[in-house]
Short mmCIF file of C-alpha atoms in Angstrom, two decimals:
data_model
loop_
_atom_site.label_atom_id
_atom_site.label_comp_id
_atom_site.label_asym_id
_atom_site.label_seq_id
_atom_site.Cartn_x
_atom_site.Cartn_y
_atom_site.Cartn_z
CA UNK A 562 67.07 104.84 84.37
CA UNK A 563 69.31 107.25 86.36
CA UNK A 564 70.89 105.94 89.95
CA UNK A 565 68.71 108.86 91.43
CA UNK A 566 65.32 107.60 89.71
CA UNK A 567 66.58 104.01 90.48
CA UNK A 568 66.34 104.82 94.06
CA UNK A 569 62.96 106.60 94.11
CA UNK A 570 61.71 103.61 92.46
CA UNK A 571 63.14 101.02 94.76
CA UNK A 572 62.26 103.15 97.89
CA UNK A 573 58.68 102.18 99.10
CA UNK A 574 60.25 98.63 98.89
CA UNK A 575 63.15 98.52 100.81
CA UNK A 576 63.16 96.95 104.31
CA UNK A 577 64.75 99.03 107.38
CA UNK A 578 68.69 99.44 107.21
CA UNK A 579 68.80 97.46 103.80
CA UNK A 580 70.90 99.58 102.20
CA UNK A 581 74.49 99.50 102.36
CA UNK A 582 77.17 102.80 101.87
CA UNK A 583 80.51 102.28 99.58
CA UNK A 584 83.85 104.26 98.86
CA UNK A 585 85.62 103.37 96.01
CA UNK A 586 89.07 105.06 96.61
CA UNK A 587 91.69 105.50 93.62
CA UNK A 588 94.41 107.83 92.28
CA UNK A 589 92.13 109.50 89.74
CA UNK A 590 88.77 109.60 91.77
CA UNK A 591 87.03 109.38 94.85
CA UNK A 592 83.61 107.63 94.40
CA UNK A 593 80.84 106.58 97.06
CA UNK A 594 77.73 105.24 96.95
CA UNK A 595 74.60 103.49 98.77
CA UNK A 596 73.62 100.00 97.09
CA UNK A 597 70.19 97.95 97.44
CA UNK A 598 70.57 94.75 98.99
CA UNK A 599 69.93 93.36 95.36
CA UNK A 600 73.41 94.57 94.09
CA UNK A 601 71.77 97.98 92.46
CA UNK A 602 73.70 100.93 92.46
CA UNK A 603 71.02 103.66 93.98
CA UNK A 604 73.02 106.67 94.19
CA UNK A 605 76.74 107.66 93.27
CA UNK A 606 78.72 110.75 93.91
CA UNK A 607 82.43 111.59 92.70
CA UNK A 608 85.10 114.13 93.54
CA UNK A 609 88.76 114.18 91.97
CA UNK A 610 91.23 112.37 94.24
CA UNK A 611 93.84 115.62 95.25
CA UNK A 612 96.64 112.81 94.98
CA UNK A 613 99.60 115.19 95.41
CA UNK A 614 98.24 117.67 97.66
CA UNK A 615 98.72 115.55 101.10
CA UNK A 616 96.98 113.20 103.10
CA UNK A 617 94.76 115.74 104.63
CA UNK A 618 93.50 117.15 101.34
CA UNK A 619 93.14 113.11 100.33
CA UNK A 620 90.66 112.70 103.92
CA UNK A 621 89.36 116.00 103.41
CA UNK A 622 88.20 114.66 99.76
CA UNK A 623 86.50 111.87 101.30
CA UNK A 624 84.59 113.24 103.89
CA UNK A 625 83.52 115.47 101.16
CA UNK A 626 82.09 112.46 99.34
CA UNK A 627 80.41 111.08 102.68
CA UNK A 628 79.01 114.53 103.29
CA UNK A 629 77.39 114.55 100.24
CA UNK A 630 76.16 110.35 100.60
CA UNK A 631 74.65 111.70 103.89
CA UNK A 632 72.64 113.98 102.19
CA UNK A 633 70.57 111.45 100.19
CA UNK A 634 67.11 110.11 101.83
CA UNK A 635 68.08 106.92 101.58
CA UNK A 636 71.52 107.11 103.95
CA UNK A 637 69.58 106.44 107.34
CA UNK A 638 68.81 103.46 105.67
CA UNK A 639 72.49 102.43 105.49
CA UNK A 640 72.96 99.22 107.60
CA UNK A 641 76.89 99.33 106.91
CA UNK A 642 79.98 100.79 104.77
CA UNK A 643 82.35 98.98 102.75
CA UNK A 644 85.48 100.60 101.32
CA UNK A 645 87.59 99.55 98.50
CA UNK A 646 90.77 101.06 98.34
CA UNK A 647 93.79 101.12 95.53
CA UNK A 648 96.85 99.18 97.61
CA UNK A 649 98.50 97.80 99.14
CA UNK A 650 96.14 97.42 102.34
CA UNK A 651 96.09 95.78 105.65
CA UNK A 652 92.95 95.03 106.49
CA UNK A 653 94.09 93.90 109.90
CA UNK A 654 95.29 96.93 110.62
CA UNK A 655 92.66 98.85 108.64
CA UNK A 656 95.27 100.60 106.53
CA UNK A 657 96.35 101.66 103.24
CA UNK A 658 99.71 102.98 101.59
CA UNK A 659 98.23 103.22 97.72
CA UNK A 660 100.95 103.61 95.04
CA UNK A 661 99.06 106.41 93.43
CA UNK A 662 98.51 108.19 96.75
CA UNK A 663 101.60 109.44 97.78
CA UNK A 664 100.59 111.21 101.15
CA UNK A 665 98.70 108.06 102.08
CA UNK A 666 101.63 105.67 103.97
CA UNK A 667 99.89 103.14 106.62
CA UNK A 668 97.37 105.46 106.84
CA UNK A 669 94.24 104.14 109.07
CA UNK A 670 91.53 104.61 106.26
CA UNK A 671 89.02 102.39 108.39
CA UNK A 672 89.30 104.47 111.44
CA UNK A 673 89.14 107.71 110.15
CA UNK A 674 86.47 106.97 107.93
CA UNK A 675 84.56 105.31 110.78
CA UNK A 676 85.14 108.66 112.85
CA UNK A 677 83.15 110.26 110.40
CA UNK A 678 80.18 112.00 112.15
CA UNK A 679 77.71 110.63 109.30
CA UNK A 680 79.28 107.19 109.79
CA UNK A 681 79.02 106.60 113.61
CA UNK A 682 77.67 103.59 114.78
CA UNK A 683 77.92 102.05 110.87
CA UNK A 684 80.15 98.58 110.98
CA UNK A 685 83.48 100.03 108.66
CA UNK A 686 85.38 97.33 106.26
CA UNK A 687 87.95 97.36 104.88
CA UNK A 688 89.21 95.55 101.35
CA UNK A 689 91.41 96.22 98.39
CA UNK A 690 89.64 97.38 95.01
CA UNK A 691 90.74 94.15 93.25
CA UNK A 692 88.87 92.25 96.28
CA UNK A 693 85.96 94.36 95.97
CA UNK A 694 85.77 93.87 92.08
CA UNK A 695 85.59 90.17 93.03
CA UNK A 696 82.77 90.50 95.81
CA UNK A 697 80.74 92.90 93.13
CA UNK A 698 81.56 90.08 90.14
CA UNK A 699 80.80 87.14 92.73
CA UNK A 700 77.48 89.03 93.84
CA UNK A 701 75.80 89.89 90.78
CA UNK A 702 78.66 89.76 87.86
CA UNK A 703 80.14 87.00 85.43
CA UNK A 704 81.43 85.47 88.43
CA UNK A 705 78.19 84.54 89.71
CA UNK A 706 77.12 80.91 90.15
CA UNK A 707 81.05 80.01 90.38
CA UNK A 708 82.54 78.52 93.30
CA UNK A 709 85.96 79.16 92.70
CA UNK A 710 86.86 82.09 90.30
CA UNK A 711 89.79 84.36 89.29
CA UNK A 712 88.62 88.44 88.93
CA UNK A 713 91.23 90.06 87.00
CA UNK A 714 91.66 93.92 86.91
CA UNK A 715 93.50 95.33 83.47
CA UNK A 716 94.18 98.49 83.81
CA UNK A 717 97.31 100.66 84.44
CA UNK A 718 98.36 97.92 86.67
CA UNK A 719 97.01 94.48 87.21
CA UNK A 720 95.25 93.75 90.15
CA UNK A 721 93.16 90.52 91.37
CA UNK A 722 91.01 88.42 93.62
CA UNK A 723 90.07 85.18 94.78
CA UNK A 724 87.01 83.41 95.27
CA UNK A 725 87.33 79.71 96.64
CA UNK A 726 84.40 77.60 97.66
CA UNK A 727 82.01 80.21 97.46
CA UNK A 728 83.67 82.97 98.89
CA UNK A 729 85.86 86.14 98.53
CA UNK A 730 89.22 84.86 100.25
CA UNK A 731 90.97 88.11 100.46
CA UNK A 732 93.89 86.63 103.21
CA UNK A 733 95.10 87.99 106.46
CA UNK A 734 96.22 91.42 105.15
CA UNK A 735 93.61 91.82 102.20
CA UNK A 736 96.16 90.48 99.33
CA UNK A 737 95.50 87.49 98.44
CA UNK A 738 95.36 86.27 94.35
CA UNK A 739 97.88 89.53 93.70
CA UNK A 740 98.21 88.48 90.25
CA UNK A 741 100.40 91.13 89.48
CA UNK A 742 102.90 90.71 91.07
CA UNK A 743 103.57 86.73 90.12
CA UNK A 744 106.97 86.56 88.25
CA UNK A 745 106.35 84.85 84.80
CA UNK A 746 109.97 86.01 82.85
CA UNK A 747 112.72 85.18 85.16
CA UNK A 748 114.68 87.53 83.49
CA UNK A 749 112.20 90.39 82.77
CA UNK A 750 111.54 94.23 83.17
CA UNK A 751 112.46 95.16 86.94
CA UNK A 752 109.08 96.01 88.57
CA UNK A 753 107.79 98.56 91.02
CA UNK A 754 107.31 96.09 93.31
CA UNK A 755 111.13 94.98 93.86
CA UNK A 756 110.95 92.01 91.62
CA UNK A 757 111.36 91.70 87.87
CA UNK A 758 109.44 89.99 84.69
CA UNK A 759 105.93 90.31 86.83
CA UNK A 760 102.87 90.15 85.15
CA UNK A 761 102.05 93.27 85.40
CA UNK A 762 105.02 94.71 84.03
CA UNK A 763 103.78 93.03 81.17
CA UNK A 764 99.97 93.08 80.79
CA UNK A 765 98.64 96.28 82.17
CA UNK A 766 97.69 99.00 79.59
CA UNK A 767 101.34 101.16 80.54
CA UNK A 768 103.02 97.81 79.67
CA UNK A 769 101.36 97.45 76.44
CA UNK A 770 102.35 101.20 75.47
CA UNK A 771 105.68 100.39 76.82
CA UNK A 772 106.27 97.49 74.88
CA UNK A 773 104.98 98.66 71.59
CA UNK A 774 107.17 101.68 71.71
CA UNK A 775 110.08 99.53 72.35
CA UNK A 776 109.57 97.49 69.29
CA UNK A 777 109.53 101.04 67.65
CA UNK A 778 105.64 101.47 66.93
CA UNK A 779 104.76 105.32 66.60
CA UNK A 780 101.32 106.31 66.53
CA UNK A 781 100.27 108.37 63.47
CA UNK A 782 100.39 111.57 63.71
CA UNK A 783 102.06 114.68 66.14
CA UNK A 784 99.33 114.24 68.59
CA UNK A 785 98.01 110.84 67.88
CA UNK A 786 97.63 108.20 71.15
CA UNK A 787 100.43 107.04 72.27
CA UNK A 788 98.49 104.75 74.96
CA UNK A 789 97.36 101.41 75.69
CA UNK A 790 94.07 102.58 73.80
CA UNK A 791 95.93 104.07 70.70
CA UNK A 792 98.13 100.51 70.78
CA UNK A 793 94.64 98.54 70.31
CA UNK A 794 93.24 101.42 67.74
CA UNK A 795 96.44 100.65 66.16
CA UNK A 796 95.88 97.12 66.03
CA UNK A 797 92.58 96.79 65.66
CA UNK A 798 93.86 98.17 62.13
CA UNK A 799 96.16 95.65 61.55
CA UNK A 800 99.75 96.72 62.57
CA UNK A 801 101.56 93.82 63.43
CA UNK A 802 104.00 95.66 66.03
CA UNK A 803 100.79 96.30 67.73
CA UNK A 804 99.39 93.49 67.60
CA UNK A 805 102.49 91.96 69.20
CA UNK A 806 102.37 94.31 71.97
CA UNK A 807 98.67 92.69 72.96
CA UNK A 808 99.73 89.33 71.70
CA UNK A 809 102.58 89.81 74.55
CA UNK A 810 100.23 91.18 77.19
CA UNK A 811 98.06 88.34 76.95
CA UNK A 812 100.99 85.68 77.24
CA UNK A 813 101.92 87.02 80.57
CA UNK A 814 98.29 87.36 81.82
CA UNK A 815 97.97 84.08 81.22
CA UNK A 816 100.97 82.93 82.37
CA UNK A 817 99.52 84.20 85.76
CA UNK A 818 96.19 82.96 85.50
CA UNK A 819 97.87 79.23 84.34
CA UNK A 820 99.88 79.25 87.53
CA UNK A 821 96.72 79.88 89.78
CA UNK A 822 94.65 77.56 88.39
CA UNK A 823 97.28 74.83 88.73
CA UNK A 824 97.84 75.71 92.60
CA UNK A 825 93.89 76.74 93.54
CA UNK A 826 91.47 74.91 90.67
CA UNK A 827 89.72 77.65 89.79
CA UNK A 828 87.15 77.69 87.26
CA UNK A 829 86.85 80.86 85.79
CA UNK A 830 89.12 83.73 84.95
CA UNK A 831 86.93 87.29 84.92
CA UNK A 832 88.93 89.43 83.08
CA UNK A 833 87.41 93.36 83.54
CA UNK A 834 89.54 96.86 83.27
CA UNK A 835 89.93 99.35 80.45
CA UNK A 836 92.72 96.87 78.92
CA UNK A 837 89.92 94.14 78.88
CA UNK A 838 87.66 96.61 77.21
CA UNK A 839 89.61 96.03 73.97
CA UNK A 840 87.78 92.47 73.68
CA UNK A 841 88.91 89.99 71.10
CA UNK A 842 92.18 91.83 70.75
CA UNK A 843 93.39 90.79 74.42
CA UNK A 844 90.77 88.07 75.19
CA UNK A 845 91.26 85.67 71.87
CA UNK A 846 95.43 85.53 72.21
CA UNK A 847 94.76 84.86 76.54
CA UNK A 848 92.51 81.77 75.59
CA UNK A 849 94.75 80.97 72.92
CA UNK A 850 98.26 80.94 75.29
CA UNK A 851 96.14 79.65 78.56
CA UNK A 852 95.57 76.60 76.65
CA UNK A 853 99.22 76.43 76.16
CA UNK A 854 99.91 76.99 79.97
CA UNK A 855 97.51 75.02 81.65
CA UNK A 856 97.28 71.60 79.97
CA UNK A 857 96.74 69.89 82.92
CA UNK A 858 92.94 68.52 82.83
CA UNK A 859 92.08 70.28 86.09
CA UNK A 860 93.80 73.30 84.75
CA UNK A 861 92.91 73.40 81.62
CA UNK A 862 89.07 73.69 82.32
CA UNK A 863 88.76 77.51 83.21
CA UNK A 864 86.88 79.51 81.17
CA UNK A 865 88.04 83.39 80.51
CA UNK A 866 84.96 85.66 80.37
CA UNK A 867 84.61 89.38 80.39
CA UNK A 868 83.46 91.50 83.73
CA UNK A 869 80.04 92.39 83.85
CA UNK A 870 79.81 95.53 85.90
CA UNK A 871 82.48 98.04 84.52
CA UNK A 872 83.38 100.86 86.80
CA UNK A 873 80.30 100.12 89.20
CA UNK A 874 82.23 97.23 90.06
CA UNK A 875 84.11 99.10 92.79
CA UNK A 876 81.31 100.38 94.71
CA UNK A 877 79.19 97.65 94.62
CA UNK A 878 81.59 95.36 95.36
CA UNK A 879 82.65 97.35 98.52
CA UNK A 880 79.11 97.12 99.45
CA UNK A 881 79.73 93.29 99.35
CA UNK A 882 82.77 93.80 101.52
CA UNK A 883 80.41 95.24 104.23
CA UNK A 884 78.54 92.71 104.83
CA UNK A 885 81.49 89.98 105.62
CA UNK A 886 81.59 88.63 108.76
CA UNK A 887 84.50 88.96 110.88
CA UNK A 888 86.31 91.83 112.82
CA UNK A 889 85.51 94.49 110.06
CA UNK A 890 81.81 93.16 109.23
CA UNK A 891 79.06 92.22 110.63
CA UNK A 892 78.20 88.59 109.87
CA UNK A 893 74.65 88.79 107.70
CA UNK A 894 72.16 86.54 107.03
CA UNK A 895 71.38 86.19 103.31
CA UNK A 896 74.65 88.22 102.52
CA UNK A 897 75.53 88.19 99.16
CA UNK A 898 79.07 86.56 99.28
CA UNK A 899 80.96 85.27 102.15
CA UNK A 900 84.22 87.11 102.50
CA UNK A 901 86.54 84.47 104.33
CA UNK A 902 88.53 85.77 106.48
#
């Protein structure tokens, strides 16, 4: 069944301002959406993120997207909006400076958003899109039913959140459980970030390619993948420089996942992004080398399981978001996982 139809159908039973509005913002796209106050994704709409093209073009691109949310029947039935943004983000301060958004430099997201004619009088929160992919995993994912859980985003970088004791603890600026950026080779690649040897200068899909080629893979062919995906096609088939490459990844990963469990006692690791798509390839070698990590007995109990909700994890996890209590939320009963703040 189509969002659209999945509305209609869920229509004639939803209560007054039950349904909550979502922006997933990102480098590649621009998504938002209104989600049923049982997790379903009712209605989505997209437009390509203008990355390069300014700020304004970037806010222009997302008032496009709420223009076209405000539009559907169902958005007077909005109770509140969530946002999950690529990062860094300051929730605090409501703002964003997103690596893959050049134009966007503590920008205030939350308040512009909020100024939104469509959007007035709609609570506005704020979260990071690894946060939110914990809230939407917490809500109705493979993190439900766990108290304290690890949600791990693969991707072209590495991204994570925390819940602890039942709830999405995202910290006092909206970082908290920043996997990727944990050092785990002292003496590694230098990062982005400032640092070197971080995890995600080892484990997200770019790293992968990177290290591959550096071993001196070569994908068959003039115009054959040279990406994280062709690395995996590649070893899927057998070749060991490939496999290495993923072998590698997964070390790092969980490396980083070893260290958290041993400071926070988590019990599950929820490993989703395109790099997780690859299943047994990454996931097999990361239970293999957590073991190694985390022998501790309170460590060594987490259990690595794949994401549930692929890429409608963003928006209906910043649909979660919205309904935290606190300064950017309104505190709801029946809520469908405490954000801490």
């Amino acid at each position: 069944m189509s969002h659209d139809r999945a509305a209609v159908a869920h229509d004639q039973s939803l209560a007054p301002r039950s349904v909550l509005a979502a922006l997933d913002i990102g480098g590649t796209k621009i998504a938002g959406g209104l989600v049923g106050p049982d997790g379903a994704l009712l209605h989505q709409v997209q437009l390509p993120t203008p990355a390069r093209d300014g700020a304004g073009a970037v806010l222009d691109a997302v008032h496009g997207v709420l223009d076209r949310l405000a539009r559907h029947p169902l958005w007077p039935q909005a109770r509140a909006l969530g946002i999950g943004s690529a990062g860094p983000v300051d929730i605090a301060r409501g703002t964003v400076s997103p690596v893959n958004i050049p134009g966007w430099r503590d920008f205030p997201l939350r308040d512009r958003v909020a100024a939104h004619p469509a959007v007035a009088g709609l609570p506005v929160t704020l979260g990071g899109d690894a946060v939110a992919m914990a809230a939407a995993e917490h809500w109705c994912g493979a993190a439900r039913g766990y108290r304290n859980a690890l949600c791990v985003v693969v991707s072209t970088g590495v991204g994570a959140g925390l819940v602890l004791d039942g709830a999405v603890r995202p910290g006092p600026t909206g970082n908290a459980g920043h996997l990727g950026h944990i050092t785990v080779d002292l003496d590694g690649r230098p990062c982005s970030c400032g640092s070197r040897g971080c995890v995600e200068g080892l484990a997200s899909g770019t790293a992968i390619a990177r290290t591959a080629h550096e071993s001196g893979w070569r994908p068959a062919g003039p115009d054959a993948d040279a990406s994280a995906a062709g690395v995996a096609a590649a070893a899927l088939a057998g070749d060991p420089l490939a496999l290495r490459a993923y072998d590698l990844a997964a070390r790092a990963l969980a490396a980083g996942i070893a260290a958290t469990a041993t400071l926070v006692e988590i019990e599950a690791a929820v490993i989703g992004g395109g790099v997780a798509r690859s299943g047994p390839l990454f996931l097999d070698p990361l239970r293999r080398h957590l073991a190694g990590y985390a022998p501790l007995p309170f460590a060594a109990r987490v259990t690595v399981i794949p994401a549930l909700l692929g890429t409608d994890a963003g928006l209906v996890g910043a649909a979660a978001l919205a309904l935290s209590p606190g300064p950017d939320g309104p505190a709801a009963a029946g809520r469908p996982t405490a954000v801490a703040r």
